[in-house]
Structure formats: C-alpha cells, structure tokens
C-alpha cells in the first residue's frame, strides 16, 4: 500500500513519557532552545516557568524548529509563539465547536483531530484558513505525522492513514486484532502502542 511505502510503521507495547509539572523549569529562552535542540531523537514541549500558566486553557502543545503551538479543547482556538519568545499569534479560531483532542506539526502544517466532526483538519503553520483533510472513524483522538502521511486513532482503537496531499484515507488492519492505544513519530517512523 502507498501509505506503507513512504514511512516505516513500527508496532510495540510501551510507555510514552512527556513533560510534567515536576520537570525542572528552563530559566531563559536561550537555555530552553539549547535544551530542545540538544534532544537526541525527540523534541518535547518545553517546561518553562510561567509559560503554560500564561495560556488560556490549552489542551495540547506541539512544536517545530521555529514555533510553539497550543490550542483550547472546545473551539480549538490555536495560537503560536516563537520558541525563543516573542509575540503570540492567533492562527485561527473556528466558528463551530471542534472538541479537538490532539495535534501535530508536519509538512508545514498544523494538523488536529475533531471529535465533533469525526475528521482531521489542518492550517498552515504561518496561519490562514483551516481546511478539512479527511473524515476518519468515530471521534478521532490521537494524531501523528510520519513519512508525509497523517495517522489518526479513533476512540475504538482503529488506526487510519491520510494522504494530506489528496485527502485519500483508509483504515490500517489491526495486527492480531489488537486496538491501537497511542502513537508517536519522529516525522519519519511511526510508533503505535497496542
């Protein structure tokens, strides 16, 4: 299948660890950038004193090499800020509730799931109008970007692939009947936790 040719899919059982309130804060934007740039394989959202406390109800945080992105849950109001500080930019504010669960940056776009509309949406990382990429499953929750494709897991544990260039999508067969739980990607390889 085309979705398998552009990236390698790895399935395993494991634990995902993220930034927590117990993490040591990074005191300056320069130290924050150096800490993120020196991460060997993955880049995690920075834990900086005061940063998350200044956000208005963020539910998800994602970053690329230049910006930090965050959004609220119900209406998916999405904002960004340069990684080394600076003014906050509102990327968009949808008119309808999204009940957005997860987001990821890839290929110059910010992608997110919408439980309300059973779909994956995107907007350019520089801002603009949001666009529906594809309808997927029932209440998609988790999302990842790997090998030029977007992947989403719905609440039933079904894994879907999406080609963002043309909007085609499909369901990935369950290995040994096991439901997908969570996933992560480094942009090239997709790791799915069963």
Coordinates of C-alpha atoms in Angstrom, one line a residue:
X1 CA 0.0 0.0 0.0
X2 CA 1.1 3.6 -0.7
X3 CA 0.9 4.6 2.9
X4 CA 3.5 2.0 3.9
X5 CA 6.0 2.9 1.1
X6 CA 6.6 6.5 2.4
X7 CA 7.3 5.6 6.0
X8 CA 8.1 2.7 8.3
X9 CA 5.4 1.6 10.7
X10 CA 6.5 0.0 13.9
X11 CA 4.1 -1.6 16.4
X12 CA 5.1 -2.2 20.0
X13 CA 3.8 -2.1 23.6
X14 CA 5.4 0.6 25.7
X15 CA 5.0 3.7 27.8
X16 CA 5.1 7.3 26.5
X17 CA 6.5 10.0 28.8
X18 CA 6.0 13.7 28.4
X19 CA 6.7 17.0 30.2
X20 CA 5.2 17.2 33.6
X21 CA 4.7 19.8 36.3
X22 CA 7.5 18.2 38.2
X23 CA 10.0 18.9 35.4
X24 CA 12.7 21.4 36.2
X25 CA 11.9 24.8 34.6
X26 CA 14.3 26.3 32.0
X27 CA 15.1 29.8 33.1
X28 CA 15.9 31.6 29.8
X29 CA 14.7 31.3 26.2
X30 CA 18.3 30.6 25.1
X31 CA 18.7 27.8 27.6
X32 CA 15.2 26.5 26.5
X33 CA 16.2 26.4 22.8
X34 CA 19.5 24.8 23.6
X35 CA 17.8 22.1 25.7
X36 CA 15.3 21.3 22.9
X37 CA 17.9 21.4 20.2
X38 CA 20.2 19.0 22.0
X39 CA 17.4 16.4 22.5
X40 CA 18.7 13.2 20.6
X41 CA 15.6 11.7 18.9
X42 CA 12.5 13.5 20.1
X43 CA 11.6 17.1 20.9
X44 CA 9.3 17.6 23.8
X45 CA 7.3 20.7 24.7
X46 CA 9.4 22.8 27.0
X47 CA 8.6 23.2 30.7
X48 CA 9.4 26.8 31.4
X49 CA 8.3 28.6 34.5
X50 CA 5.2 30.7 33.8
X51 CA 4.8 29.6 30.2
X52 CA 1.9 27.2 30.5
X53 CA 0.3 29.3 33.3
X54 CA 0.0 32.2 30.8
X55 CA -2.0 30.2 28.3
X56 CA -5.8 30.4 28.3
X57 CA -7.0 26.9 28.7
X58 CA -4.6 25.0 26.4
X59 CA -5.3 21.3 26.0
X60 CA -2.4 20.4 23.6
X61 CA 1.1 21.7 22.8
X62 CA 3.2 21.0 19.7
X63 CA 6.4 22.5 18.4
X64 CA 8.5 22.6 15.3
X65 CA 12.0 24.1 14.9
X66 CA 10.7 27.6 15.0
X67 CA 7.4 27.9 16.9
X68 CA 5.4 26.5 19.8
X69 CA 1.7 25.9 19.1
X70 CA -1.2 25.4 21.5
X71 CA -5.0 25.1 21.4
X72 CA -8.1 25.0 23.5
X73 CA -10.4 22.0 23.5
X74 CA -13.9 23.1 22.7
X75 CA -13.3 25.6 19.9
X76 CA -9.7 24.7 19.0
X77 CA -8.6 28.3 19.2
X78 CA -5.0 27.9 18.1
X79 CA -2.1 30.2 18.8
X80 CA 1.6 30.1 18.4
X81 CA 4.7 31.9 19.6
X82 CA 8.4 31.8 18.5
X83 CA 10.3 29.2 20.6
X84 CA 12.7 31.8 21.9
X85 CA 9.9 34.1 23.0
X86 CA 8.2 37.0 21.3
X87 CA 4.6 37.9 20.4
X88 CA 1.8 35.4 20.4
X89 CA 0.0 34.9 17.1
X90 CA -3.6 33.6 16.7
X91 CA -3.5 31.1 13.8
X92 CA -7.3 30.7 13.6
X93 CA -10.5 30.5 15.5
X94 CA -13.1 28.1 14.1
X95 CA -16.8 29.1 14.1
X96 CA -18.1 25.6 15.1
X97 CA -17.1 23.5 18.1
X98 CA -14.3 21.1 17.3
X99 CA -13.7 19.2 20.6
X100 CA -10.2 18.8 19.5
X101 CA -8.2 16.1 21.2
X102 CA -4.7 16.1 19.7
X103 CA -2.4 18.0 17.3
X104 CA 0.8 17.6 15.4
X105 CA 3.1 19.7 13.2
X106 CA 4.3 18.2 9.9
X107 CA 5.0 19.3 6.3
X108 CA 4.5 23.0 7.0
X109 CA 1.0 22.4 8.5
X110 CA -0.5 22.0 12.0
X111 CA -3.0 19.0 12.0
X112 CA -5.6 18.3 14.6
X113 CA -8.4 15.9 15.3
X114 CA -12.1 16.9 15.8
X115 CA -14.3 14.6 17.8
X116 CA -17.3 16.8 17.0
X117 CA -16.8 16.4 13.2
X118 CA -15.1 13.0 13.1
X119 CA -12.3 14.5 11.0
X120 CA -8.8 15.7 10.7
X121 CA -8.2 19.4 9.9
X122 CA -5.1 21.5 9.2
X123 CA -3.8 25.0 8.9
X124 CA -0.5 26.3 7.6
X125 CA 2.0 26.9 10.4
X126 CA 2.1 30.6 9.4
X127 CA -1.7 30.8 9.9
X128 CA -4.6 31.0 7.5
X129 CA -7.9 29.3 6.9
X130 CA -8.4 25.8 8.4
X131 CA -9.3 23.0 6.0
X132 CA -10.7 19.6 6.4
X133 CA -8.2 17.0 5.3
X134 CA -10.4 13.8 5.7
X135 CA -13.2 12.2 7.7
X136 CA -11.9 9.3 9.8
X137 CA -13.5 6.8 12.1
X138 CA -15.6 7.8 15.2
X139 CA -14.3 10.5 17.5
X140 CA -10.6 10.6 16.4
X141 CA -8.3 11.2 19.4
X142 CA -4.6 10.7 18.7
X143 CA -2.7 12.0 15.7
X144 CA 0.8 11.7 14.2
X145 CA 2.7 12.8 11.1
X146 CA 5.2 10.3 9.5
X147 CA 6.7 9.9 6.0
X148 CA 4.4 12.6 4.6
X149 CA 1.2 10.9 5.9
X150 CA -1.1 11.8 8.8
X151 CA -2.3 9.0 11.1
X152 CA -5.2 9.1 13.5
X153 CA -6.6 6.7 16.1
X154 CA -10.3 6.9 17.0
X155 CA -11.9 6.1 20.3
X156 CA -12.4 2.4 19.2
X157 CA -8.7 2.0 18.7
X158 CA -8.9 2.0 14.9
X159 CA -5.8 3.4 13.1
X160 CA -6.3 5.4 10.0
X161 CA -3.8 6.8 7.4
X162 CA -4.4 10.0 5.5
X163 CA -2.6 11.4 2.5
X164 CA -2.8 15.1 3.1
X165 CA -1.9 16.0 -0.5
X166 CA -5.1 14.5 -2.0
X167 CA -7.3 13.6 1.0
X168 CA -7.4 9.9 0.4
X169 CA -7.5 7.8 3.6
X170 CA -8.0 4.3 4.8
X171 CA -8.0 2.0 7.9
X172 CA -4.9 0.1 8.9
X173 CA -5.7 -3.5 9.6
X174 CA -5.4 -4.4 13.3
X175 CA -2.4 -6.7 14.0
X176 CA -3.7 -9.8 15.8
X177 CA -7.0 -8.0 16.5
X178 CA -5.4 -5.5 18.9
X179 CA -6.6 -2.0 19.2
X180 CA -4.2 1.0 18.8
X181 CA -3.9 3.0 22.0
X182 CA -1.4 5.8 21.4
X183 CA 1.2 6.7 18.8
X184 CA 4.2 9.0 18.3
X185 CA 6.5 9.8 15.4
X186 CA 9.8 11.5 14.7
X187 CA 8.5 12.6 11.3
X188 CA 9.8 9.5 9.5
X189 CA 8.9 6.5 11.6
X190 CA 5.5 5.9 13.2
X191 CA 5.4 4.0 16.5
X192 CA 2.0 2.7 17.6
X193 CA 1.3 1.4 21.1
X194 CA -1.2 -1.5 21.2

